[in-house]
Amino acid sequence: MKNDSNIYPDESEFNIDHFVLMSNDNGERWGILTITNQSSGRRELQAKHIMALFADGSRYSPVNFKQQFNGNETQSITLNFGETSFRSYPFTREINN
């Protein structure tokens, strides 16, 4: 999907290994992500490092999120991407630099 507004997540040393995206009838949008810190040192993953692309072309980072990772550590985390009209704008995919 074209990114006319040139909106991207901040660069980081994290990699999204796997993800499952979910929405419900109340409009809540969630993602379960398996993420690896590719650095050998301790790093903090923040909301600004992850962005989701929605069916209407909008891009959002998760709500109020920070998580510590040890060097080369992999974690599975659940992230809240806010709310919208479920039938109008479901997830299309996860974005990570």
PDB file of N, CA and C in Angstrom:
ATOM      1  N   MET A   1       0.842  -1.175   0.000  1.00  0.00           N
ATOM      2  CA  MET A   1       0.000   0.000   0.000  1.00  0.00           C
ATOM      3  C   MET A   1       0.885   1.236   0.000  1.00  0.00           C
ATOM      4  N   LYS A   2       0.544   2.201  -0.803  1.00  0.00           N
ATOM      5  CA  LYS A   2       1.314   3.426  -0.954  1.00  0.00           C
ATOM      6  C   LYS A   2       1.336   4.215   0.352  1.00  0.00           C
ATOM      7  N   ASN A   3       2.477   4.795   0.662  1.00  0.00           N
ATOM      8  CA  ASN A   3       2.674   5.543   1.903  1.00  0.00           C
ATOM      9  C   ASN A   3       2.867   7.023   1.567  1.00  0.00           C
ATOM     10  N   ASP A   4       1.779   7.698   1.148  1.00  0.00           N
ATOM     11  CA  ASP A   4       1.846   9.100   0.721  1.00  0.00           C
ATOM     12  C   ASP A   4       2.337  10.036   1.814  1.00  0.00           C
ATOM     13  N   SER A   5       2.048   9.735   3.057  1.00  0.00           N
ATOM     14  CA  SER A   5       2.445  10.599   4.163  1.00  0.00           C
ATOM     15  C   SER A   5       3.864  10.308   4.651  1.00  0.00           C
ATOM     16  N   ASN A   6       4.516   9.306   4.050  1.00  0.00           N
ATOM     17  CA  ASN A   6       5.888   8.948   4.398  1.00  0.00           C
ATOM     18  C   ASN A   6       6.039   8.674   5.899  1.00  0.00           C
ATOM     19  N   ILE A   7       5.132   7.868   6.454  1.00  0.00           N
ATOM     20  CA  ILE A   7       5.121   7.532   7.872  1.00  0.00           C
ATOM     21  C   ILE A   7       5.741   6.150   8.061  1.00  0.00           C
ATOM     22  N   TYR A   8       6.794   6.088   8.871  1.00  0.00           N
ATOM     23  CA  TYR A   8       7.493   4.836   9.145  1.00  0.00           C
ATOM     24  C   TYR A   8       7.835   4.751  10.622  1.00  0.00           C
ATOM     25  N   PRO A   9       8.018   3.525  11.138  1.00  0.00           N
ATOM     26  CA  PRO A   9       8.487   3.397  12.526  1.00  0.00           C
ATOM     27  C   PRO A   9       9.951   3.803  12.612  1.00  0.00           C
ATOM     28  N   ASP A  10      10.403   4.152  13.819  1.00  0.00           N
ATOM     29  CA  ASP A  10      11.818   4.455  14.029  1.00  0.00           C
ATOM     30  C   ASP A  10      12.650   3.197  13.807  1.00  0.00           C
ATOM     31  N   GLU A  11      13.853   3.382  13.347  1.00  0.00           N
ATOM     32  CA  GLU A  11      14.761   2.252  13.167  1.00  0.00           C
ATOM     33  C   GLU A  11      15.142   1.678  14.523  1.00  0.00           C
ATOM     34  N   SER A  12      15.403   0.375  14.540  1.00  0.00           N
ATOM     35  CA  SER A  12      15.786  -0.289  15.779  1.00  0.00           C
ATOM     36  C   SER A  12      16.567  -1.551  15.456  1.00  0.00           C
ATOM     37  N   GLU A  13      17.019  -2.230  16.489  1.00  0.00           N
ATOM     38  CA  GLU A  13      17.735  -3.487  16.327  1.00  0.00           C
ATOM     39  C   GLU A  13      16.821  -4.679  16.630  1.00  0.00           C
ATOM     40  N   PHE A  14      15.509  -4.470  16.471  1.00  0.00           N
ATOM     41  CA  PHE A  14      14.528  -5.516  16.715  1.00  0.00           C
ATOM     42  C   PHE A  14      14.002  -6.068  15.404  1.00  0.00           C
ATOM     43  N   ASN A  15      13.626  -7.330  15.419  1.00  0.00           N
ATOM     44  CA  ASN A  15      13.032  -7.981  14.267  1.00  0.00           C
ATOM     45  C   ASN A  15      11.720  -8.638  14.683  1.00  0.00           C
ATOM     46  N   ILE A  16      10.668  -8.442  13.889  1.00  0.00           N
ATOM     47  CA  ILE A  16       9.407  -9.135  14.128  1.00  0.00           C
ATOM     48  C   ILE A  16       9.508 -10.488  13.431  1.00  0.00           C
ATOM     49  N   ASP A  17       9.544 -11.552  14.231  1.00  0.00           N
ATOM     50  CA  ASP A  17       9.690 -12.906  13.709  1.00  0.00           C
ATOM     51  C   ASP A  17       8.358 -13.500  13.269  1.00  0.00           C
ATOM     52  N   HIS A  18       7.292 -13.146  13.990  1.00  0.00           N
ATOM     53  CA  HIS A  18       5.963 -13.699  13.716  1.00  0.00           C
ATOM     54  C   HIS A  18       4.929 -12.763  14.326  1.00  0.00           C
ATOM     55  N   PHE A  19       3.748 -12.694  13.728  1.00  0.00           N
ATOM     56  CA  PHE A  19       2.685 -11.877  14.309  1.00  0.00           C
ATOM     57  C   PHE A  19       1.316 -12.439  13.967  1.00  0.00           C
ATOM     58  N   VAL A  20       0.353 -12.179  14.854  1.00  0.00           N
ATOM     59  CA  VAL A  20      -1.056 -12.493  14.644  1.00  0.00           C
ATOM     60  C   VAL A  20      -1.805 -11.218  14.976  1.00  0.00           C
ATOM     61  N   LEU A  21      -2.641 -10.754  14.054  1.00  0.00           N
ATOM     62  CA  LEU A  21      -3.370  -9.509  14.237  1.00  0.00           C
ATOM     63  C   LEU A  21      -4.846  -9.802  14.456  1.00  0.00           C
ATOM     64  N   MET A  22      -5.458  -9.043  15.355  1.00  0.00           N
ATOM     65  CA  MET A  22      -6.848  -9.312  15.724  1.00  0.00           C
ATOM     66  C   MET A  22      -7.636  -8.020  15.879  1.00  0.00           C
ATOM     67  N   SER A  23      -8.907  -8.065  15.530  1.00  0.00           N
ATOM     68  CA  SER A  23      -9.855  -6.992  15.797  1.00  0.00           C
ATOM     69  C   SER A  23     -11.118  -7.637  16.338  1.00  0.00           C
ATOM     70  N   ASN A  24     -11.914  -6.859  17.070  1.00  0.00           N
ATOM     71  CA  ASN A  24     -13.188  -7.402  17.540  1.00  0.00           C
ATOM     72  C   ASN A  24     -14.333  -6.468  17.168  1.00  0.00           C
ATOM     73  N   ASP A  25     -15.556  -6.876  17.464  1.00  0.00           N
ATOM     74  CA  ASP A  25     -16.738  -6.086  17.100  1.00  0.00           C
ATOM     75  C   ASP A  25     -16.808  -4.752  17.840  1.00  0.00           C
ATOM     76  N   ASN A  26     -16.047  -4.598  18.916  1.00  0.00           N
ATOM     77  CA  ASN A  26     -16.002  -3.330  19.645  1.00  0.00           C
ATOM     78  C   ASN A  26     -14.998  -2.359  19.028  1.00  0.00           C
ATOM     79  N   GLY A  27     -14.270  -2.806  17.998  1.00  0.00           N
ATOM     80  CA  GLY A  27     -13.310  -1.949  17.318  1.00  0.00           C
ATOM     81  C   GLY A  27     -11.914  -1.984  17.904  1.00  0.00           C
ATOM     82  N   GLU A  28     -11.675  -2.842  18.908  1.00  0.00           N
ATOM     83  CA  GLU A  28     -10.340  -2.951  19.489  1.00  0.00           C
ATOM     84  C   GLU A  28      -9.419  -3.672  18.513  1.00  0.00           C
ATOM     85  N   ARG A  29      -8.181  -3.175  18.400  1.00  0.00           N
ATOM     86  CA  ARG A  29      -7.195  -3.778  17.507  1.00  0.00           C
ATOM     87  C   ARG A  29      -5.984  -4.210  18.327  1.00  0.00           C
ATOM     88  N   TRP A  30      -5.628  -5.475  18.253  1.00  0.00           N
ATOM     89  CA  TRP A  30      -4.539  -6.060  19.031  1.00  0.00           C
ATOM     90  C   TRP A  30      -3.623  -6.856  18.123  1.00  0.00           C
ATOM     91  N   GLY A  31      -2.398  -7.006  18.541  1.00  0.00           N
ATOM     92  CA  GLY A  31      -1.452  -7.856  17.842  1.00  0.00           C
ATOM     93  C   GLY A  31      -0.661  -8.670  18.845  1.00  0.00           C
ATOM     94  N   ILE A  32      -0.424  -9.936  18.541  1.00  0.00           N
ATOM     95  CA  ILE A  32       0.493 -10.768  19.315  1.00  0.00           C
ATOM     96  C   ILE A  32       1.721 -10.943  18.433  1.00  0.00           C
ATOM     97  N   LEU A  33       2.863 -10.454  18.918  1.00  0.00           N
ATOM     98  CA  LEU A  33       4.081 -10.439  18.119  1.00  0.00           C
ATOM     99  C   LEU A  33       5.189 -11.201  18.818  1.00  0.00           C
ATOM    100  N   THR A  34       5.972 -11.924  18.059  1.00  0.00           N
ATOM    101  CA  THR A  34       7.205 -12.532  18.551  1.00  0.00           C
ATOM    102  C   THR A  34       8.337 -11.683  17.977  1.00  0.00           C
ATOM    103  N   ILE A  35       9.107 -11.088  18.887  1.00  0.00           N
ATOM    104  CA  ILE A  35      10.121 -10.106  18.509  1.00  0.00           C
ATOM    105  C   ILE A  35      11.474 -10.513  19.082  1.00  0.00           C
ATOM    106  N   THR A  36      12.535 -10.321  18.294  1.00  0.00           N
ATOM    107  CA  THR A  36      13.894 -10.631  18.732  1.00  0.00           C
ATOM    108  C   THR A  36      14.737  -9.360  18.744  1.00  0.00           C
ATOM    109  N   ASN A  37      15.461  -9.161  19.840  1.00  0.00           N
ATOM    110  CA  ASN A  37      16.473  -8.109  19.917  1.00  0.00           C
ATOM    111  C   ASN A  37      17.707  -8.654  19.209  1.00  0.00           C
ATOM    112  N   GLN A  38      18.069  -8.086  18.088  1.00  0.00           N
ATOM    113  CA  GLN A  38      19.202  -8.579  17.312  1.00  0.00           C
ATOM    114  C   GLN A  38      20.538  -8.040  17.800  1.00  0.00           C
ATOM    115  N   SER A  39      20.493  -7.169  18.796  1.00  0.00           N
ATOM    116  CA  SER A  39      21.720  -6.642  19.385  1.00  0.00           C
ATOM    117  C   SER A  39      22.233  -7.594  20.469  1.00  0.00           C
ATOM    118  N   SER A  40      23.522  -7.561  20.725  1.00  0.00           N
ATOM    119  CA  SER A  40      24.078  -8.371  21.819  1.00  0.00           C
ATOM    120  C   SER A  40      23.889  -7.678  23.166  1.00  0.00           C
ATOM    121  N   GLY A  41      23.468  -6.409  23.147  1.00  0.00           N
ATOM    122  CA  GLY A  41      23.254  -5.653  24.386  1.00  0.00           C
ATOM    123  C   GLY A  41      21.786  -5.497  24.725  1.00  0.00           C
ATOM    124  N   ARG A  42      21.513  -5.077  25.964  1.00  0.00           N
ATOM    125  CA  ARG A  42      20.150  -4.839  26.439  1.00  0.00           C
ATOM    126  C   ARG A  42      19.563  -3.643  25.706  1.00  0.00           C
ATOM    127  N   ARG A  43      18.299  -3.778  25.254  1.00  0.00           N
ATOM    128  CA  ARG A  43      17.615  -2.705  24.530  1.00  0.00           C
ATOM    129  C   ARG A  43      16.171  -2.593  25.012  1.00  0.00           C
ATOM    130  N   GLU A  44      15.589  -1.394  24.815  1.00  0.00           N
ATOM    131  CA  GLU A  44      14.193  -1.167  25.145  1.00  0.00           C
ATOM    132  C   GLU A  44      13.399  -0.997  23.850  1.00  0.00           C
ATOM    133  N   LEU A  45      12.450  -1.889  23.627  1.00  0.00           N
ATOM    134  CA  LEU A  45      11.528  -1.772  22.508  1.00  0.00           C
ATOM    135  C   LEU A  45      10.432  -0.798  22.917  1.00  0.00           C
ATOM    136  N   GLN A  46      10.161   0.188  22.071  1.00  0.00           N
ATOM    137  CA  GLN A  46       9.143   1.195  22.365  1.00  0.00           C
ATOM    138  C   GLN A  46       8.108   1.222  21.244  1.00  0.00           C
ATOM    139  N   ALA A  47       6.975   1.824  21.531  1.00  0.00           N
ATOM    140  CA  ALA A  47       5.885   1.916  20.555  1.00  0.00           C
ATOM    141  C   ALA A  47       6.364   2.516  19.242  1.00  0.00           C
ATOM    142  N   LYS A  48       7.281   3.463  19.290  1.00  0.00           N
ATOM    143  CA  LYS A  48       7.746   4.139  18.076  1.00  0.00           C
ATOM    144  C   LYS A  48       8.526   3.219  17.126  1.00  0.00           C
ATOM    145  N   HIS A  49       8.917   2.029  17.592  1.00  0.00           N
ATOM    146  CA  HIS A  49       9.662   1.080  16.765  1.00  0.00           C
ATOM    147  C   HIS A  49       8.762   0.152  15.953  1.00  0.00           C
ATOM    148  N   ILE A  50       7.458   0.163  16.227  1.00  0.00           N
ATOM    149  CA  ILE A  50       6.512  -0.764  15.581  1.00  0.00           C
ATOM    150  C   ILE A  50       5.354   0.044  15.010  1.00  0.00           C
ATOM    151  N   MET A  51       4.869  -0.375  13.853  1.00  0.00           N
ATOM    152  CA  MET A  51       3.743   0.305  13.237  1.00  0.00           C
ATOM    153  C   MET A  51       2.892  -0.726  12.508  1.00  0.00           C
ATOM    154  N   ALA A  52       1.582  -0.571  12.601  1.00  0.00           N
ATOM    155  CA  ALA A  52       0.649  -1.445  11.891  1.00  0.00           C
ATOM    156  C   ALA A  52       0.010  -0.667  10.745  1.00  0.00           C
ATOM    157  N   LEU A  53      -0.214  -1.350   9.643  1.00  0.00           N
ATOM    158  CA  LEU A  53      -0.877  -0.783   8.479  1.00  0.00           C
ATOM    159  C   LEU A  53      -2.310  -1.300   8.452  1.00  0.00           C
ATOM    160  N   PHE A  54      -3.284  -0.391   8.325  1.00  0.00           N
ATOM    161  CA  PHE A  54      -4.692  -0.755   8.326  1.00  0.00           C
ATOM    162  C   PHE A  54      -5.269  -0.680   6.916  1.00  0.00           C
ATOM    163  N   ALA A  55      -6.416  -1.297   6.713  1.00  0.00           N
ATOM    164  CA  ALA A  55      -7.017  -1.427   5.385  1.00  0.00           C
ATOM    165  C   ALA A  55      -7.303  -0.081   4.717  1.00  0.00           C
ATOM    166  N   ASP A  56      -7.510   0.975   5.500  1.00  0.00           N
ATOM    167  CA  ASP A  56      -7.764   2.298   4.915  1.00  0.00           C
ATOM    168  C   ASP A  56      -6.474   3.041   4.578  1.00  0.00           C
ATOM    169  N   GLY A  57      -5.319   2.387   4.807  1.00  0.00           N
ATOM    170  CA  GLY A  57      -4.035   3.015   4.521  1.00  0.00           C
ATOM    171  C   GLY A  57      -3.427   3.748   5.700  1.00  0.00           C
ATOM    172  N   SER A  58      -4.145   3.838   6.810  1.00  0.00           N
ATOM    173  CA  SER A  58      -3.603   4.513   7.995  1.00  0.00           C
ATOM    174  C   SER A  58      -2.556   3.635   8.671  1.00  0.00           C
ATOM    175  N   ARG A  59      -1.653   4.266   9.387  1.00  0.00           N
ATOM    176  CA  ARG A  59      -0.558   3.574  10.073  1.00  0.00           C
ATOM    177  C   ARG A  59      -0.514   4.060  11.507  1.00  0.00           C
ATOM    178  N   TYR A  60      -0.487   3.095  12.436  1.00  0.00           N
ATOM    179  CA  TYR A  60      -0.471   3.436  13.853  1.00  0.00           C
ATOM    180  C   TYR A  60       0.540   2.600  14.607  1.00  0.00           C
ATOM    181  N   SER A  61       1.139   3.210  15.609  1.00  0.00           N
ATOM    182  CA  SER A  61       2.000   2.491  16.550  1.00  0.00           C
ATOM    183  C   SER A  61       1.134   2.006  17.705  1.00  0.00           C
ATOM    184  N   PRO A  62       1.618   1.020  18.474  1.00  0.00           N
ATOM    185  CA  PRO A  62       0.836   0.542  19.616  1.00  0.00           C
ATOM    186  C   PRO A  62       0.668   1.627  20.678  1.00  0.00           C
ATOM    187  N   VAL A  63      -0.331   1.466  21.508  1.00  0.00           N
ATOM    188  CA  VAL A  63      -0.645   2.421  22.565  1.00  0.00           C
ATOM    189  C   VAL A  63       0.264   2.184  23.777  1.00  0.00           C
ATOM    190  N   ASN A  64       0.941   3.238  24.253  1.00  0.00           N
ATOM    191  CA  ASN A  64       1.732   3.218  25.505  1.00  0.00           C
ATOM    192  C   ASN A  64       2.483   1.917  25.742  1.00  0.00           C
ATOM    193  N   PHE A  65       3.534   1.698  24.983  1.00  0.00           N
ATOM    194  CA  PHE A  65       4.246   0.433  25.084  1.00  0.00           C
ATOM    195  C   PHE A  65       5.752   0.631  25.222  1.00  0.00           C
ATOM    196  N   LYS A  66       6.353  -0.069  26.196  1.00  0.00           N
ATOM    197  CA  LYS A  66       7.803  -0.179  26.363  1.00  0.00           C
ATOM    198  C   LYS A  66       8.096  -1.555  26.952  1.00  0.00           C
ATOM    199  N   GLN A  67       9.140  -2.208  26.449  1.00  0.00           N
ATOM    200  CA  GLN A  67       9.506  -3.536  26.950  1.00  0.00           C
ATOM    201  C   GLN A  67      11.014  -3.704  26.855  1.00  0.00           C
ATOM    202  N   GLN A  68      11.642  -4.148  27.955  1.00  0.00           N
ATOM    203  CA  GLN A  68      13.076  -4.402  27.983  1.00  0.00           C
ATOM    204  C   GLN A  68      13.386  -5.782  27.392  1.00  0.00           C
ATOM    205  N   PHE A  69      14.477  -5.867  26.638  1.00  0.00           N
ATOM    206  CA  PHE A  69      14.975  -7.119  26.073  1.00  0.00           C
ATOM    207  C   PHE A  69      16.451  -7.236  26.398  1.00  0.00           C
ATOM    208  N   ASN A  70      16.877  -8.403  26.814  1.00  0.00           N
ATOM    209  CA  ASN A  70      18.304  -8.682  26.938  1.00  0.00           C
ATOM    210  C   ASN A  70      18.878  -8.902  25.542  1.00  0.00           C
ATOM    211  N   GLY A  71      20.201  -8.911  25.434  1.00  0.00           N
ATOM    212  CA  GLY A  71      20.843  -9.140  24.152  1.00  0.00           C
ATOM    213  C   GLY A  71      20.408 -10.455  23.523  1.00  0.00           C
ATOM    214  N   ASN A  72      20.048 -10.422  22.260  1.00  0.00           N
ATOM    215  CA  ASN A  72      19.619 -11.592  21.479  1.00  0.00           C
ATOM    216  C   ASN A  72      18.394 -12.310  22.042  1.00  0.00           C
ATOM    217  N   GLU A  73      17.655 -11.653  22.907  1.00  0.00           N
ATOM    218  CA  GLU A  73      16.461 -12.262  23.516  1.00  0.00           C
ATOM    219  C   GLU A  73      15.267 -12.178  22.577  1.00  0.00           C
ATOM    220  N   THR A  74      14.415 -13.212  22.608  1.00  0.00           N
ATOM    221  CA  THR A  74      13.161 -13.243  21.868  1.00  0.00           C
ATOM    222  C   THR A  74      12.012 -13.290  22.866  1.00  0.00           C
ATOM    223  N   GLN A  75      10.992 -12.454  22.644  1.00  0.00           N
ATOM    224  CA  GLN A  75       9.809 -12.432  23.500  1.00  0.00           C
ATOM    225  C   GLN A  75       8.563 -12.398  22.632  1.00  0.00           C
ATOM    226  N   SER A  76       7.485 -12.974  23.142  1.00  0.00           N
ATOM    227  CA  SER A  76       6.162 -12.824  22.531  1.00  0.00           C
ATOM    228  C   SER A  76       5.379 -11.846  23.383  1.00  0.00           C
ATOM    229  N   ILE A  77       4.832 -10.818  22.750  1.00  0.00           N
ATOM    230  CA  ILE A  77       4.143  -9.756  23.478  1.00  0.00           C
ATOM    231  C   ILE A  77       2.794  -9.458  22.819  1.00  0.00           C
ATOM    232  N   THR A  78       1.866  -8.931  23.607  1.00  0.00           N
ATOM    233  CA  THR A  78       0.558  -8.521  23.108  1.00  0.00           C
ATOM    234  C   THR A  78       0.508  -6.999  23.120  1.00  0.00           C
ATOM    235  N   LEU A  79       0.157  -6.417  21.980  1.00  0.00           N
ATOM    236  CA  LEU A  79       0.138  -4.959  21.840  1.00  0.00           C
ATOM    237  C   LEU A  79      -1.251  -4.470  21.466  1.00  0.00           C
ATOM    238  N   ASN A  80      -1.639  -3.332  22.035  1.00  0.00           N
ATOM    239  CA  ASN A  80      -2.905  -2.684  21.739  1.00  0.00           C
ATOM    240  C   ASN A  80      -2.662  -1.582  20.710  1.00  0.00           C
ATOM    241  N   PHE A  81      -3.355  -1.660  19.574  1.00  0.00           N
ATOM    242  CA  PHE A  81      -3.231  -0.644  18.531  1.00  0.00           C
ATOM    243  C   PHE A  81      -4.438   0.293  18.500  1.00  0.00           C
ATOM    244  N   GLY A  82      -5.157   0.386  19.591  1.00  0.00           N
ATOM    245  CA  GLY A  82      -6.261   1.331  19.687  1.00  0.00           C
ATOM    246  C   GLY A  82      -7.575   0.762  19.186  1.00  0.00           C
ATOM    247  N   GLU A  83      -8.515   1.672  18.897  1.00  0.00           N
ATOM    248  CA  GLU A  83      -9.859   1.271  18.491  1.00  0.00           C
ATOM    249  C   GLU A  83     -10.287   2.016  17.235  1.00  0.00           C
ATOM    250  N   THR A  84     -11.146   1.378  16.474  1.00  0.00           N
ATOM    251  CA  THR A  84     -11.781   1.971  15.300  1.00  0.00           C
ATOM    252  C   THR A  84     -13.042   1.180  14.987  1.00  0.00           C
ATOM    253  N   SER A  85     -13.697   1.517  13.915  1.00  0.00           N
ATOM    254  CA  SER A  85     -14.861   0.753  13.476  1.00  0.00           C
ATOM    255  C   SER A  85     -14.381  -0.572  12.892  1.00  0.00           C
ATOM    256  N   PHE A  86     -14.733  -1.678  13.505  1.00  0.00           N
ATOM    257  CA  PHE A  86     -14.254  -3.010  13.107  1.00  0.00           C
ATOM    258  C   PHE A  86     -14.501  -3.301  11.636  1.00  0.00           C
ATOM    259  N   ARG A  87     -15.670  -3.026  11.156  1.00  0.00           N
ATOM    260  CA  ARG A  87     -16.005  -3.385   9.783  1.00  0.00           C
ATOM    261  C   ARG A  87     -15.335  -2.481   8.748  1.00  0.00           C
ATOM    262  N   SER A  88     -14.897  -1.294   9.168  1.00  0.00           N
ATOM    263  CA  SER A  88     -14.319  -0.363   8.216  1.00  0.00           C
ATOM    264  C   SER A  88     -12.817  -0.537   8.017  1.00  0.00           C
ATOM    265  N   TYR A  89     -12.079  -0.792   9.103  1.00  0.00           N
ATOM    266  CA  TYR A  89     -10.627  -0.749   8.997  1.00  0.00           C
ATOM    267  C   TYR A  89      -9.936  -1.884   9.736  1.00  0.00           C
ATOM    268  N   PRO A  90     -10.002  -3.095   9.238  1.00  0.00           N
ATOM    269  CA  PRO A  90      -9.251  -4.185   9.870  1.00  0.00           C
ATOM    270  C   PRO A  90      -7.766  -4.060   9.553  1.00  0.00           C
ATOM    271  N   PHE A  91      -6.947  -4.827  10.282  1.00  0.00           N
ATOM    272  CA  PHE A  91      -5.508  -4.879  10.020  1.00  0.00           C
ATOM    273  C   PHE A  91      -5.236  -5.429   8.639  1.00  0.00           C
ATOM    274  N   THR A  92      -4.142  -5.013   8.050  1.00  0.00           N
ATOM    275  CA  THR A  92      -3.663  -5.679   6.844  1.00  0.00           C
ATOM    276  C   THR A  92      -2.308  -6.328   7.088  1.00  0.00           C
ATOM    277  N   ARG A  93      -1.411  -5.639   7.788  1.00  0.00           N
ATOM    278  CA  ARG A  93      -0.120  -6.240   8.114  1.00  0.00           C
ATOM    279  C   ARG A  93       0.631  -5.403   9.121  1.00  0.00           C
ATOM    280  N   GLU A  94       1.692  -5.969   9.658  1.00  0.00           N
ATOM    281  CA  GLU A  94       2.574  -5.323  10.630  1.00  0.00           C
ATOM    282  C   GLU A  94       3.775  -4.762   9.893  1.00  0.00           C
ATOM    283  N   ILE A  95       4.269  -3.593  10.314  1.00  0.00           N
ATOM    284  CA  ILE A  95       5.434  -2.973   9.692  1.00  0.00           C
ATOM    285  C   ILE A  95       6.534  -2.854  10.715  1.00  0.00           C
ATOM    286  N   ASN A  96       7.747  -3.165  10.325  1.00  0.00           N
ATOM    287  CA  ASN A  96       8.926  -3.004  11.181  1.00  0.00           C
ATOM    288  C   ASN A  96      10.113  -2.755  10.283  1.00  0.00           C
ATOM    289  N   ASN A  97      10.913  -1.733  10.609  1.00  0.00           N
ATOM    290  CA  ASN A  97      12.128  -1.476   9.804  1.00  0.00           C
ATOM    291  C   ASN A  97      13.155  -2.539  10.009  1.00  0.00           C
TER     292      ASN A  97
END
